[in-house]
mmCIF file with all atom_site columns, C-alpha atoms in Angstrom:
data_model
loop_
_atom_site.group_PDB
_atom_site.id
_atom_site.type_symbol
_atom_site.label_atom_id
_atom_site.label_alt_id
_atom_site.label_comp_id
_atom_site.label_asym_id
_atom_site.label_entity_id
_atom_site.label_seq_id
_atom_site.pdbx_PDB_ins_code
_atom_site.Cartn_x
_atom_site.Cartn_y
_atom_site.Cartn_z
_atom_site.occupancy
_atom_site.B_iso_or_equiv
_atom_site.pdbx_formal_charge
_atom_site.auth_seq_id
_atom_site.auth_comp_id
_atom_site.auth_asym_id
_atom_site.auth_atom_id
_atom_site.pdbx_PDB_model_num
ATOM 1   C CA . UNK A 1 1   ? 80.512  111.739 94.411  1.00 0.00 ? 16  UNK A CA 1
ATOM 2   C CA . UNK A 1 2   ? 80.808  114.573 96.922  1.00 0.00 ? 17  UNK A CA 1
ATOM 3   C CA . UNK A 1 3   ? 83.766  113.165 98.887  1.00 0.00 ? 18  UNK A CA 1
ATOM 4   C CA . UNK A 1 4   ? 84.694  115.693 101.583 1.00 0.00 ? 19  UNK A CA 1
ATOM 5   C CA . UNK A 1 5   ? 82.641  118.879 101.811 1.00 0.00 ? 20  UNK A CA 1
ATOM 6   C CA . UNK A 1 6   ? 83.703  121.920 103.835 1.00 0.00 ? 21  UNK A CA 1
ATOM 7   C CA . UNK A 1 7   ? 81.806  125.084 104.647 1.00 0.00 ? 22  UNK A CA 1
ATOM 8   C CA . UNK A 1 8   ? 82.241  127.996 104.498 1.00 0.00 ? 23  UNK A CA 1
ATOM 9   C CA . UNK A 1 9   ? 84.819  128.449 101.725 1.00 0.00 ? 24  UNK A CA 1
ATOM 10  C CA . UNK A 1 10  ? 85.687  131.971 102.823 1.00 0.00 ? 25  UNK A CA 1
ATOM 11  C CA . UNK A 1 11  ? 85.243  133.835 106.093 1.00 0.00 ? 26  UNK A CA 1
ATOM 12  C CA . UNK A 1 12  ? 86.463  137.105 107.541 1.00 0.00 ? 27  UNK A CA 1
ATOM 13  C CA . UNK A 1 13  ? 86.383  137.505 111.304 1.00 0.00 ? 28  UNK A CA 1
ATOM 14  C CA . UNK A 1 14  ? 87.353  140.189 113.760 1.00 0.00 ? 29  UNK A CA 1
ATOM 15  C CA . UNK A 1 15  ? 89.694  139.354 116.606 1.00 0.00 ? 30  UNK A CA 1
ATOM 16  C CA . UNK A 1 16  ? 87.737  137.743 119.422 1.00 0.00 ? 31  UNK A CA 1
ATOM 17  C CA . UNK A 1 17  ? 84.849  136.494 117.322 1.00 0.00 ? 32  UNK A CA 1
ATOM 18  C CA . UNK A 1 18  ? 83.981  132.820 117.207 1.00 0.00 ? 33  UNK A CA 1
ATOM 19  C CA . UNK A 1 19  ? 83.063  130.563 114.348 1.00 0.00 ? 34  UNK A CA 1
ATOM 20  C CA . UNK A 1 20  ? 82.730  126.912 113.382 1.00 0.00 ? 35  UNK A CA 1
ATOM 21  C CA . UNK A 1 21  ? 84.041  125.252 110.253 1.00 0.00 ? 36  UNK A CA 1
ATOM 22  C CA . UNK A 1 22  ? 81.875  122.371 109.140 1.00 0.00 ? 37  UNK A CA 1
ATOM 23  C CA . UNK A 1 23  ? 83.069  119.209 107.419 1.00 0.00 ? 38  UNK A CA 1
ATOM 24  C CA . UNK A 1 24  ? 81.252  116.144 106.149 1.00 0.00 ? 39  UNK A CA 1
ATOM 25  C CA . UNK A 1 25  ? 82.402  113.053 104.247 1.00 0.00 ? 40  UNK A CA 1
ATOM 26  C CA . UNK A 1 26  ? 80.319  110.482 102.423 1.00 0.00 ? 41  UNK A CA 1
ATOM 27  C CA . UNK A 1 27  ? 82.935  107.731 102.029 1.00 0.00 ? 42  UNK A CA 1
ATOM 28  C CA . UNK A 1 28  ? 82.148  105.948 105.292 1.00 0.00 ? 43  UNK A CA 1
ATOM 29  C CA . UNK A 1 29  ? 85.656  106.617 106.576 1.00 0.00 ? 44  UNK A CA 1
ATOM 30  C CA . UNK A 1 30  ? 86.288  106.172 110.281 1.00 0.00 ? 45  UNK A CA 1
ATOM 31  C CA . UNK A 1 31  ? 89.019  108.761 110.738 1.00 0.00 ? 46  UNK A CA 1
ATOM 32  C CA . UNK A 1 32  ? 88.852  112.460 110.001 1.00 0.00 ? 47  UNK A CA 1
ATOM 33  C CA . UNK A 1 33  ? 91.332  115.324 110.262 1.00 0.00 ? 48  UNK A CA 1
ATOM 34  C CA . UNK A 1 34  ? 91.682  119.080 110.347 1.00 0.00 ? 49  UNK A CA 1
ATOM 35  C CA . UNK A 1 35  ? 94.833  120.659 108.899 1.00 0.00 ? 50  UNK A CA 1
ATOM 36  C CA . UNK A 1 36  ? 95.899  124.220 108.403 1.00 0.00 ? 51  UNK A CA 1
ATOM 37  C CA . UNK A 1 37  ? 98.139  125.382 105.581 1.00 0.00 ? 52  UNK A CA 1
ATOM 38  C CA . UNK A 1 38  ? 100.402 128.397 105.964 1.00 0.00 ? 53  UNK A CA 1
ATOM 39  C CA . UNK A 1 39  ? 103.111 129.668 103.594 1.00 0.00 ? 54  UNK A CA 1
ATOM 40  C CA . UNK A 1 40  ? 106.391 127.851 104.185 1.00 0.00 ? 55  UNK A CA 1
ATOM 41  C CA . UNK A 1 41  ? 104.831 125.645 106.859 1.00 0.00 ? 56  UNK A CA 1
ATOM 42  C CA . UNK A 1 42  ? 103.155 122.956 104.809 1.00 0.00 ? 57  UNK A CA 1
ATOM 43  C CA . UNK A 1 43  ? 100.110 121.210 106.215 1.00 0.00 ? 58  UNK A CA 1
ATOM 44  C CA . UNK A 1 44  ? 99.998  121.030 109.974 1.00 0.00 ? 59  UNK A CA 1
ATOM 45  C CA . UNK A 1 45  ? 97.607  118.795 111.861 1.00 0.00 ? 60  UNK A CA 1
ATOM 46  C CA . UNK A 1 46  ? 95.298  120.595 114.271 1.00 0.00 ? 61  UNK A CA 1
ATOM 47  C CA . UNK A 1 47  ? 93.074  117.781 115.531 1.00 0.00 ? 62  UNK A CA 1
ATOM 48  C CA . UNK A 1 48  ? 92.044  114.373 114.355 1.00 0.00 ? 63  UNK A CA 1
ATOM 49  C CA . UNK A 1 49  ? 89.340  111.867 115.162 1.00 0.00 ? 64  UNK A CA 1
ATOM 50  C CA . UNK A 1 50  ? 90.193  108.188 114.889 1.00 0.00 ? 65  UNK A CA 1
ATOM 51  C CA . UNK A 1 51  ? 86.557  107.186 115.118 1.00 0.00 ? 66  UNK A CA 1
ATOM 52  C CA . UNK A 1 52  ? 83.154  108.496 116.086 1.00 0.00 ? 67  UNK A CA 1
ATOM 53  C CA . UNK A 1 53  ? 83.271  109.722 119.651 1.00 0.00 ? 68  UNK A CA 1
ATOM 54  C CA . UNK A 1 54  ? 87.031  110.205 119.887 1.00 0.00 ? 69  UNK A CA 1
ATOM 55  C CA . UNK A 1 55  ? 89.244  113.205 119.200 1.00 0.00 ? 70  UNK A CA 1
ATOM 56  C CA . UNK A 1 56  ? 92.942  113.868 119.710 1.00 0.00 ? 71  UNK A CA 1
ATOM 57  C CA . UNK A 1 57  ? 95.271  116.819 119.457 1.00 0.00 ? 72  UNK A CA 1
ATOM 58  C CA . UNK A 1 58  ? 97.634  117.201 116.577 1.00 0.00 ? 73  UNK A CA 1
ATOM 59  C CA . UNK A 1 59  ? 100.668 119.487 116.219 1.00 0.00 ? 74  UNK A CA 1
ATOM 60  C CA . UNK A 1 60  ? 98.921  122.862 116.605 1.00 0.00 ? 75  UNK A CA 1
ATOM 61  C CA . UNK A 1 61  ? 95.714  122.469 118.681 1.00 0.00 ? 76  UNK A CA 1
ATOM 62  C CA . UNK A 1 62  ? 95.873  125.660 120.741 1.00 0.00 ? 77  UNK A CA 1
ATOM 63  C CA . UNK A 1 63  ? 92.926  127.981 120.135 1.00 0.00 ? 78  UNK A CA 1
ATOM 64  C CA . UNK A 1 64  ? 90.758  125.292 118.547 1.00 0.00 ? 79  UNK A CA 1
ATOM 65  C CA . UNK A 1 65  ? 88.134  122.802 119.609 1.00 0.00 ? 80  UNK A CA 1
ATOM 66  C CA . UNK A 1 66  ? 86.577  119.995 117.615 1.00 0.00 ? 81  UNK A CA 1
ATOM 67  C CA . UNK A 1 67  ? 83.456  117.881 117.663 1.00 0.00 ? 82  UNK A CA 1
ATOM 68  C CA . UNK A 1 68  ? 82.961  114.551 115.968 1.00 0.00 ? 83  UNK A CA 1
ATOM 69  C CA . UNK A 1 69  ? 79.211  114.815 115.661 1.00 0.00 ? 84  UNK A CA 1
ATOM 70  C CA . UNK A 1 70  ? 78.753  111.434 113.988 1.00 0.00 ? 85  UNK A CA 1
ATOM 71  C CA . UNK A 1 71  ? 80.682  109.257 111.554 1.00 0.00 ? 86  UNK A CA 1
ATOM 72  C CA . UNK A 1 72  ? 80.157  111.727 108.705 1.00 0.00 ? 87  UNK A CA 1
ATOM 73  C CA . UNK A 1 73  ? 80.747  115.070 110.380 1.00 0.00 ? 88  UNK A CA 1
ATOM 74  C CA . UNK A 1 74  ? 83.766  116.660 112.083 1.00 0.00 ? 89  UNK A CA 1
ATOM 75  C CA . UNK A 1 75  ? 83.633  120.349 112.979 1.00 0.00 ? 90  UNK A CA 1
ATOM 76  C CA . UNK A 1 76  ? 86.373  122.776 113.989 1.00 0.00 ? 91  UNK A CA 1
ATOM 77  C CA . UNK A 1 77  ? 85.583  125.688 116.281 1.00 0.00 ? 92  UNK A CA 1
ATOM 78  C CA . UNK A 1 78  ? 87.518  128.857 116.985 1.00 0.00 ? 93  UNK A CA 1
ATOM 79  C CA . UNK A 1 79  ? 86.213  130.222 120.279 1.00 0.00 ? 94  UNK A CA 1
ATOM 80  C CA . UNK A 1 80  ? 88.064  133.533 120.190 1.00 0.00 ? 95  UNK A CA 1
ATOM 81  C CA . UNK A 1 81  ? 89.726  134.138 116.853 1.00 0.00 ? 96  UNK A CA 1
ATOM 82  C CA . UNK A 1 82  ? 93.225  135.637 116.684 1.00 0.00 ? 97  UNK A CA 1
ATOM 83  C CA . UNK A 1 83  ? 95.138  137.043 113.683 1.00 0.00 ? 98  UNK A CA 1
ATOM 84  C CA . UNK A 1 84  ? 97.558  134.087 113.994 1.00 0.00 ? 99  UNK A CA 1
ATOM 85  C CA . UNK A 1 85  ? 94.667  131.840 112.985 1.00 0.00 ? 100 UNK A CA 1
ATOM 86  C CA . UNK A 1 86  ? 94.478  133.446 109.557 1.00 0.00 ? 101 UNK A CA 1
ATOM 87  C CA . UNK A 1 87  ? 95.066  130.439 107.344 1.00 0.00 ? 102 UNK A CA 1
ATOM 88  C CA . UNK A 1 88  ? 93.571  127.985 104.912 1.00 0.00 ? 103 UNK A CA 1
ATOM 89  C CA . UNK A 1 89  ? 91.917  125.088 106.698 1.00 0.00 ? 104 UNK A CA 1
ATOM 90  C CA . UNK A 1 90  ? 91.496  121.649 105.192 1.00 0.00 ? 105 UNK A CA 1
ATOM 91  C CA . UNK A 1 91  ? 89.337  118.831 106.409 1.00 0.00 ? 106 UNK A CA 1
ATOM 92  C CA . UNK A 1 92  ? 90.197  115.289 105.353 1.00 0.00 ? 107 UNK A CA 1
ATOM 93  C CA . UNK A 1 93  ? 89.199  111.689 105.870 1.00 0.00 ? 108 UNK A CA 1
ATOM 94  C CA . UNK A 1 94  ? 91.389  108.651 105.446 1.00 0.00 ? 109 UNK A CA 1
ATOM 95  C CA . UNK A 1 95  ? 91.122  105.361 103.589 1.00 0.00 ? 110 UNK A CA 1
ATOM 96  C CA . UNK A 1 96  ? 91.988  102.856 106.269 1.00 0.00 ? 111 UNK A CA 1
ATOM 97  C CA . UNK A 1 97  ? 95.212  100.911 105.954 1.00 0.00 ? 112 UNK A CA 1
ATOM 98  C CA . UNK A 1 98  ? 96.816  103.112 103.304 1.00 0.00 ? 113 UNK A CA 1
ATOM 99  C CA . UNK A 1 99  ? 97.336  106.547 104.801 1.00 0.00 ? 114 UNK A CA 1
ATOM 100 C CA . UNK A 1 100 ? 95.612  108.030 101.759 1.00 0.00 ? 115 UNK A CA 1
ATOM 101 C CA . UNK A 1 101 ? 93.778  111.200 102.725 1.00 0.00 ? 116 UNK A CA 1
ATOM 102 C CA . UNK A 1 102 ? 90.866  112.703 100.857 1.00 0.00 ? 117 UNK A CA 1
ATOM 103 C CA . UNK A 1 103 ? 90.694  116.463 101.273 1.00 0.00 ? 118 UNK A CA 1
ATOM 104 C CA . UNK A 1 104 ? 87.986  119.044 101.046 1.00 0.00 ? 119 UNK A CA 1
ATOM 105 C CA . UNK A 1 105 ? 88.488  122.157 98.937  1.00 0.00 ? 120 UNK A CA 1
ATOM 106 C CA . UNK A 1 106 ? 89.579  124.255 101.893 1.00 0.00 ? 121 UNK A CA 1
ATOM 107 C CA . UNK A 1 107 ? 88.228  127.150 103.938 1.00 0.00 ? 122 UNK A CA 1
ATOM 108 C CA . UNK A 1 108 ? 90.110  130.426 103.744 1.00 0.00 ? 123 UNK A CA 1
ATOM 109 C CA . UNK A 1 109 ? 89.850  132.272 107.040 1.00 0.00 ? 124 UNK A CA 1
ATOM 110 C CA . UNK A 1 110 ? 91.049  135.819 107.647 1.00 0.00 ? 125 UNK A CA 1
ATOM 111 C CA . UNK A 1 111 ? 91.125  137.253 111.153 1.00 0.00 ? 126 UNK A CA 1
ATOM 112 C CA . UNK A 1 112 ? 91.497  141.024 111.305 1.00 0.00 ? 127 UNK A CA 1
ATOM 113 C CA . UNK B 2 1   ? 110.665 118.776 115.369 1.00 0.00 ? 6   UNK B CA 1
ATOM 114 C CA . UNK B 2 2   ? 109.952 118.377 111.671 1.00 0.00 ? 7   UNK B CA 1
ATOM 115 C CA . UNK B 2 3   ? 109.617 114.647 111.032 1.00 0.00 ? 8   UNK B CA 1
ATOM 116 C CA . UNK B 2 4   ? 109.123 115.025 107.282 1.00 0.00 ? 9   UNK B CA 1
ATOM 117 C CA . UNK B 2 5   ? 111.317 117.497 105.439 1.00 0.00 ? 10  UNK B CA 1
ATOM 118 C CA . UNK B 2 6   ? 111.306 118.875 101.934 1.00 0.00 ? 11  UNK B CA 1
ATOM 119 C CA . UNK B 2 7   ? 114.377 121.045 101.684 1.00 0.00 ? 12  UNK B CA 1
ATOM 120 C CA . UNK B 2 8   ? 113.690 122.504 98.253  1.00 0.00 ? 13  UNK B CA 1
ATOM 121 C CA . UNK B 2 9   ? 110.870 125.058 98.319  1.00 0.00 ? 14  UNK B CA 1
ATOM 122 C CA . UNK B 2 10  ? 110.815 125.302 94.542  1.00 0.00 ? 15  UNK B CA 1
ATOM 123 C CA . UNK B 2 11  ? 111.972 123.573 91.376  1.00 0.00 ? 16  UNK B CA 1
ATOM 124 C CA . UNK B 2 12  ? 111.881 124.611 87.711  1.00 0.00 ? 17  UNK B CA 1
ATOM 125 C CA . UNK B 2 13  ? 112.128 122.051 84.921  1.00 0.00 ? 18  UNK B CA 1
ATOM 126 C CA . UNK B 2 14  ? 111.793 122.202 81.159  1.00 0.00 ? 19  UNK B CA 1
ATOM 127 C CA . UNK B 2 15  ? 108.859 120.414 79.601  1.00 0.00 ? 20  UNK B CA 1
ATOM 128 C CA . UNK B 2 16  ? 109.797 116.872 78.592  1.00 0.00 ? 21  UNK B CA 1
ATOM 129 C CA . UNK B 2 17  ? 112.620 116.608 81.110  1.00 0.00 ? 22  UNK B CA 1
ATOM 130 C CA . UNK B 2 18  ? 112.645 114.702 84.377  1.00 0.00 ? 23  UNK B CA 1
ATOM 131 C CA . UNK B 2 19  ? 111.463 116.328 87.601  1.00 0.00 ? 24  UNK B CA 1
ATOM 132 C CA . UNK B 2 20  ? 112.931 114.946 90.817  1.00 0.00 ? 25  UNK B CA 1
ATOM 133 C CA . UNK B 2 21  ? 111.395 115.982 94.118  1.00 0.00 ? 26  UNK B CA 1
ATOM 134 C CA . UNK B 2 22  ? 113.071 114.921 97.325  1.00 0.00 ? 27  UNK B CA 1
ATOM 135 C CA . UNK B 2 23  ? 111.904 114.222 100.851 1.00 0.00 ? 28  UNK B CA 1
ATOM 136 C CA . UNK B 2 24  ? 113.635 113.154 104.059 1.00 0.00 ? 29  UNK B CA 1
ATOM 137 C CA . UNK B 2 25  ? 112.108 111.777 107.231 1.00 0.00 ? 30  UNK B CA 1
ATOM 138 C CA . UNK B 2 26  ? 113.318 111.100 110.736 1.00 0.00 ? 31  UNK B CA 1
ATOM 139 C CA . UNK B 2 27  ? 110.787 108.670 112.217 1.00 0.00 ? 32  UNK B CA 1
ATOM 140 C CA . UNK B 2 28  ? 111.698 105.057 111.459 1.00 0.00 ? 33  UNK B CA 1
ATOM 141 C CA . UNK B 2 29  ? 108.195 103.951 112.531 1.00 0.00 ? 34  UNK B CA 1
ATOM 142 C CA . UNK B 2 30  ? 106.548 105.362 109.418 1.00 0.00 ? 35  UNK B CA 1
ATOM 143 C CA . UNK B 2 31  ? 104.902 102.615 107.341 1.00 0.00 ? 36  UNK B CA 1
ATOM 144 C CA . UNK B 2 32  ? 103.541 104.472 104.352 1.00 0.00 ? 37  UNK B CA 1
ATOM 145 C CA . UNK B 2 33  ? 104.905 107.332 102.349 1.00 0.00 ? 38  UNK B CA 1
ATOM 146 C CA . UNK B 2 34  ? 102.746 109.372 100.058 1.00 0.00 ? 39  UNK B CA 1
ATOM 147 C CA . UNK B 2 35  ? 102.939 112.223 97.603  1.00 0.00 ? 40  UNK B CA 1
ATOM 148 C CA . UNK B 2 36  ? 100.154 114.736 97.206  1.00 0.00 ? 41  UNK B CA 1
ATOM 149 C CA . UNK B 2 37  ? 99.722  117.343 94.536  1.00 0.00 ? 42  UNK B CA 1
ATOM 150 C CA . UNK B 2 38  ? 98.062  120.676 95.182  1.00 0.00 ? 43  UNK B CA 1
ATOM 151 C CA . UNK B 2 39  ? 96.828  123.286 92.760  1.00 0.00 ? 44  UNK B CA 1
ATOM 152 C CA . UNK B 2 40  ? 95.980  126.814 93.983  1.00 0.00 ? 45  UNK B CA 1
ATOM 153 C CA . UNK B 2 41  ? 92.570  127.160 95.621  1.00 0.00 ? 46  UNK B CA 1
ATOM 154 C CA . UNK B 2 42  ? 92.056  123.397 95.707  1.00 0.00 ? 47  UNK B CA 1
ATOM 155 C CA . UNK B 2 43  ? 92.580  120.694 98.312  1.00 0.00 ? 48  UNK B CA 1
ATOM 156 C CA . UNK B 2 44  ? 95.586  118.380 97.992  1.00 0.00 ? 49  UNK B CA 1
ATOM 157 C CA . UNK B 2 45  ? 94.989  115.232 95.971  1.00 0.00 ? 50  UNK B CA 1
ATOM 158 C CA . UNK B 2 46  ? 96.705  111.908 96.363  1.00 0.00 ? 51  UNK B CA 1
ATOM 159 C CA . UNK B 2 47  ? 99.280  111.121 93.695  1.00 0.00 ? 52  UNK B CA 1
ATOM 160 C CA . UNK B 2 48  ? 101.221 108.000 94.583  1.00 0.00 ? 53  UNK B CA 1
ATOM 161 C CA . UNK B 2 49  ? 102.321 106.058 97.633  1.00 0.00 ? 54  UNK B CA 1
ATOM 162 C CA . UNK B 2 50  ? 104.809 103.437 98.697  1.00 0.00 ? 55  UNK B CA 1
ATOM 163 C CA . UNK B 2 51  ? 104.856 100.986 101.552 1.00 0.00 ? 56  UNK B CA 1
ATOM 164 C CA . UNK B 2 52  ? 107.944 100.725 103.732 1.00 0.00 ? 57  UNK B CA 1
ATOM 165 C CA . UNK B 2 53  ? 108.468 97.151  102.536 1.00 0.00 ? 58  UNK B CA 1
ATOM 166 C CA . UNK B 2 54  ? 109.064 98.305  98.956  1.00 0.00 ? 59  UNK B CA 1
ATOM 167 C CA . UNK B 2 55  ? 111.752 100.460 97.395  1.00 0.00 ? 60  UNK B CA 1
ATOM 168 C CA . UNK B 2 56  ? 109.946 101.529 94.231  1.00 0.00 ? 61  UNK B CA 1
ATOM 169 C CA . UNK B 2 57  ? 106.429 102.127 93.028  1.00 0.00 ? 62  UNK B CA 1
ATOM 170 C CA . UNK B 2 58  ? 105.478 103.280 89.561  1.00 0.00 ? 63  UNK B CA 1
ATOM 171 C CA . UNK B 2 59  ? 102.283 104.723 88.166  1.00 0.00 ? 64  UNK B CA 1
ATOM 172 C CA . UNK B 2 60  ? 102.495 106.015 84.619  1.00 0.00 ? 65  UNK B CA 1
ATOM 173 C CA . UNK B 2 61  ? 104.815 109.004 84.503  1.00 0.00 ? 66  UNK B CA 1
ATOM 174 C CA . UNK B 2 62  ? 105.240 109.005 88.283  1.00 0.00 ? 67  UNK B CA 1
ATOM 175 C CA . UNK B 2 63  ? 107.693 106.849 90.203  1.00 0.00 ? 68  UNK B CA 1
ATOM 176 C CA . UNK B 2 64  ? 108.448 106.993 93.902  1.00 0.00 ? 69  UNK B CA 1
ATOM 177 C CA . UNK B 2 65  ? 111.693 105.605 95.272  1.00 0.00 ? 70  UNK B CA 1
ATOM 178 C CA . UNK B 2 66  ? 112.253 104.798 98.933  1.00 0.00 ? 71  UNK B CA 1
ATOM 179 C CA . UNK B 2 67  ? 115.657 104.428 100.562 1.00 0.00 ? 72  UNK B CA 1
ATOM 180 C CA . UNK B 2 68  ? 114.946 103.290 104.107 1.00 0.00 ? 73  UNK B CA 1
ATOM 181 C CA . UNK B 2 69  ? 118.534 103.229 105.264 1.00 0.00 ? 74  UNK B CA 1
ATOM 182 C CA . UNK B 2 70  ? 118.904 106.881 104.288 1.00 0.00 ? 75  UNK B CA 1
ATOM 183 C CA . UNK B 2 71  ? 115.344 107.762 105.369 1.00 0.00 ? 76  UNK B CA 1
ATOM 184 C CA . UNK B 2 72  ? 114.866 109.374 101.993 1.00 0.00 ? 77  UNK B CA 1
ATOM 185 C CA . UNK B 2 73  ? 112.267 109.214 99.280  1.00 0.00 ? 78  UNK B CA 1
ATOM 186 C CA . UNK B 2 74  ? 111.958 110.856 95.931  1.00 0.00 ? 79  UNK B CA 1
ATOM 187 C CA . UNK B 2 75  ? 109.303 111.410 93.304  1.00 0.00 ? 80  UNK B CA 1
ATOM 188 C CA . UNK B 2 76  ? 110.315 111.242 89.657  1.00 0.00 ? 81  UNK B CA 1
ATOM 189 C CA . UNK B 2 77  ? 108.082 112.670 86.958  1.00 0.00 ? 82  UNK B CA 1
ATOM 190 C CA . UNK B 2 78  ? 109.026 111.665 83.426  1.00 0.00 ? 83  UNK B CA 1
ATOM 191 C CA . UNK B 2 79  ? 108.368 113.377 81.108  1.00 0.00 ? 84  UNK B CA 1
ATOM 192 C CA . UNK B 2 80  ? 107.345 116.560 82.894  1.00 0.00 ? 85  UNK B CA 1
ATOM 193 C CA . UNK B 2 81  ? 104.363 118.427 81.484  1.00 0.00 ? 86  UNK B CA 1
ATOM 194 C CA . UNK B 2 82  ? 103.155 121.995 82.088  1.00 0.00 ? 87  UNK B CA 1
ATOM 195 C CA . UNK B 2 83  ? 100.054 120.583 83.814  1.00 0.00 ? 88  UNK B CA 1
ATOM 196 C CA . UNK B 2 84  ? 102.357 119.093 86.443  1.00 0.00 ? 89  UNK B CA 1
ATOM 197 C CA . UNK B 2 85  ? 103.074 122.599 87.738  1.00 0.00 ? 90  UNK B CA 1
ATOM 198 C CA . UNK B 2 86  ? 101.782 122.518 91.310  1.00 0.00 ? 91  UNK B CA 1
ATOM 199 C CA . UNK B 2 87  ? 102.920 122.217 94.908  1.00 0.00 ? 92  UNK B CA 1
ATOM 200 C CA . UNK B 2 88  ? 103.957 118.683 95.839  1.00 0.00 ? 93  UNK B CA 1
ATOM 201 C CA . UNK B 2 89  ? 103.742 117.513 99.424  1.00 0.00 ? 94  UNK B CA 1
ATOM 202 C CA . UNK B 2 90  ? 105.540 114.516 100.795 1.00 0.00 ? 95  UNK B CA 1
ATOM 203 C CA . UNK B 2 91  ? 103.725 112.757 103.646 1.00 0.00 ? 96  UNK B CA 1
ATOM 204 C CA . UNK B 2 92  ? 104.252 109.797 105.938 1.00 0.00 ? 97  UNK B CA 1
ATOM 205 C CA . UNK B 2 93  ? 102.030 107.740 108.176 1.00 0.00 ? 98  UNK B CA 1
ATOM 206 C CA . UNK B 2 94  ? 102.167 104.855 110.600 1.00 0.00 ? 99  UNK B CA 1
ATOM 207 C CA . UNK B 2 95  ? 100.020 101.733 110.581 1.00 0.00 ? 100 UNK B CA 1
ATOM 208 C CA . UNK B 2 96  ? 97.060  100.656 112.608 1.00 0.00 ? 101 UNK B CA 1
ATOM 209 C CA . UNK B 2 97  ? 93.372  101.282 112.575 1.00 0.00 ? 102 UNK B CA 1
ATOM 210 C CA . UNK B 2 98  ? 93.955  104.944 111.838 1.00 0.00 ? 103 UNK B CA 1
ATOM 211 C CA . UNK B 2 99  ? 96.974  106.873 110.768 1.00 0.00 ? 104 UNK B CA 1
ATOM 212 C CA . UNK B 2 100 ? 98.322  110.221 111.792 1.00 0.00 ? 105 UNK B CA 1
ATOM 213 C CA . UNK B 2 101 ? 99.632  111.598 108.548 1.00 0.00 ? 106 UNK B CA 1
ATOM 214 C CA . UNK B 2 102 ? 102.543 114.024 108.780 1.00 0.00 ? 107 UNK B CA 1
ATOM 215 C CA . UNK B 2 103 ? 103.338 116.359 105.904 1.00 0.00 ? 108 UNK B CA 1
ATOM 216 C CA . UNK B 2 104 ? 106.432 118.108 104.658 1.00 0.00 ? 109 UNK B CA 1
ATOM 217 C CA . UNK B 2 105 ? 106.465 121.798 103.794 1.00 0.00 ? 110 UNK B CA 1
ATOM 218 C CA . UNK B 2 106 ? 105.998 121.266 100.063 1.00 0.00 ? 111 UNK B CA 1
ATOM 219 C CA . UNK B 2 107 ? 107.945 121.887 96.862  1.00 0.00 ? 112 UNK B CA 1
ATOM 220 C CA . UNK B 2 108 ? 106.529 124.157 94.197  1.00 0.00 ? 113 UNK B CA 1
ATOM 221 C CA . UNK B 2 109 ? 107.234 122.652 90.789  1.00 0.00 ? 114 UNK B CA 1
ATOM 222 C CA . UNK B 2 110 ? 107.155 124.807 87.689  1.00 0.00 ? 115 UNK B CA 1
ATOM 223 C CA . UNK B 2 111 ? 107.337 123.054 84.336  1.00 0.00 ? 116 UNK B CA 1
ATOM 224 C CA . UNK B 2 112 ? 108.376 125.500 81.659  1.00 0.00 ? 117 UNK B CA 1
ATOM 225 C CA . UNK B 2 113 ? 106.925 124.930 78.184  1.00 0.00 ? 118 UNK B CA 1
#
């Protein structure tokens, strides 16, 4: 069982470069999420998608865009990376009715 | 505005003793409360949850208590084991067809052998 798969696991960018984090889930979940984890800040929601075709901003959406490509896939794009976006990014999907999230292994991004 | 708060960044406990991790929340509309465990270089994994209509839920060594009037929940681990050493996140969500899950800042638990 793959669960939630994120790529890449590690990435180093220069300020101003762009990149896309990919995420796919095989649990047939409707809703998917992107979080970032920073020391002392916990997990903060960037964007979420309640269902295919819909996306909404979370707590910290500035500097990011998302695409819900289909029910399985939810990508996160940094158009012009900034050092403040150095973080560990987690994609997740949710089991409906319980609030239980299933997370990917994370993508560690460093912006120089 | 931090809706879910974990005021203790770290906790050290002797093996075999009880670990108590605390969490406070401000939003009375939350329906579910969850605890996640996270090891370094891994994604968080679900540990235990409790619905707002209950005040206790138990799963093996893990028990979550909910005090709605105080907007407080706690996770008890008895007995604590070295493998329990991890970061524990408290989280809360609303109801409906999807849920926006809000996390606390985490408590790093160290269980000393």
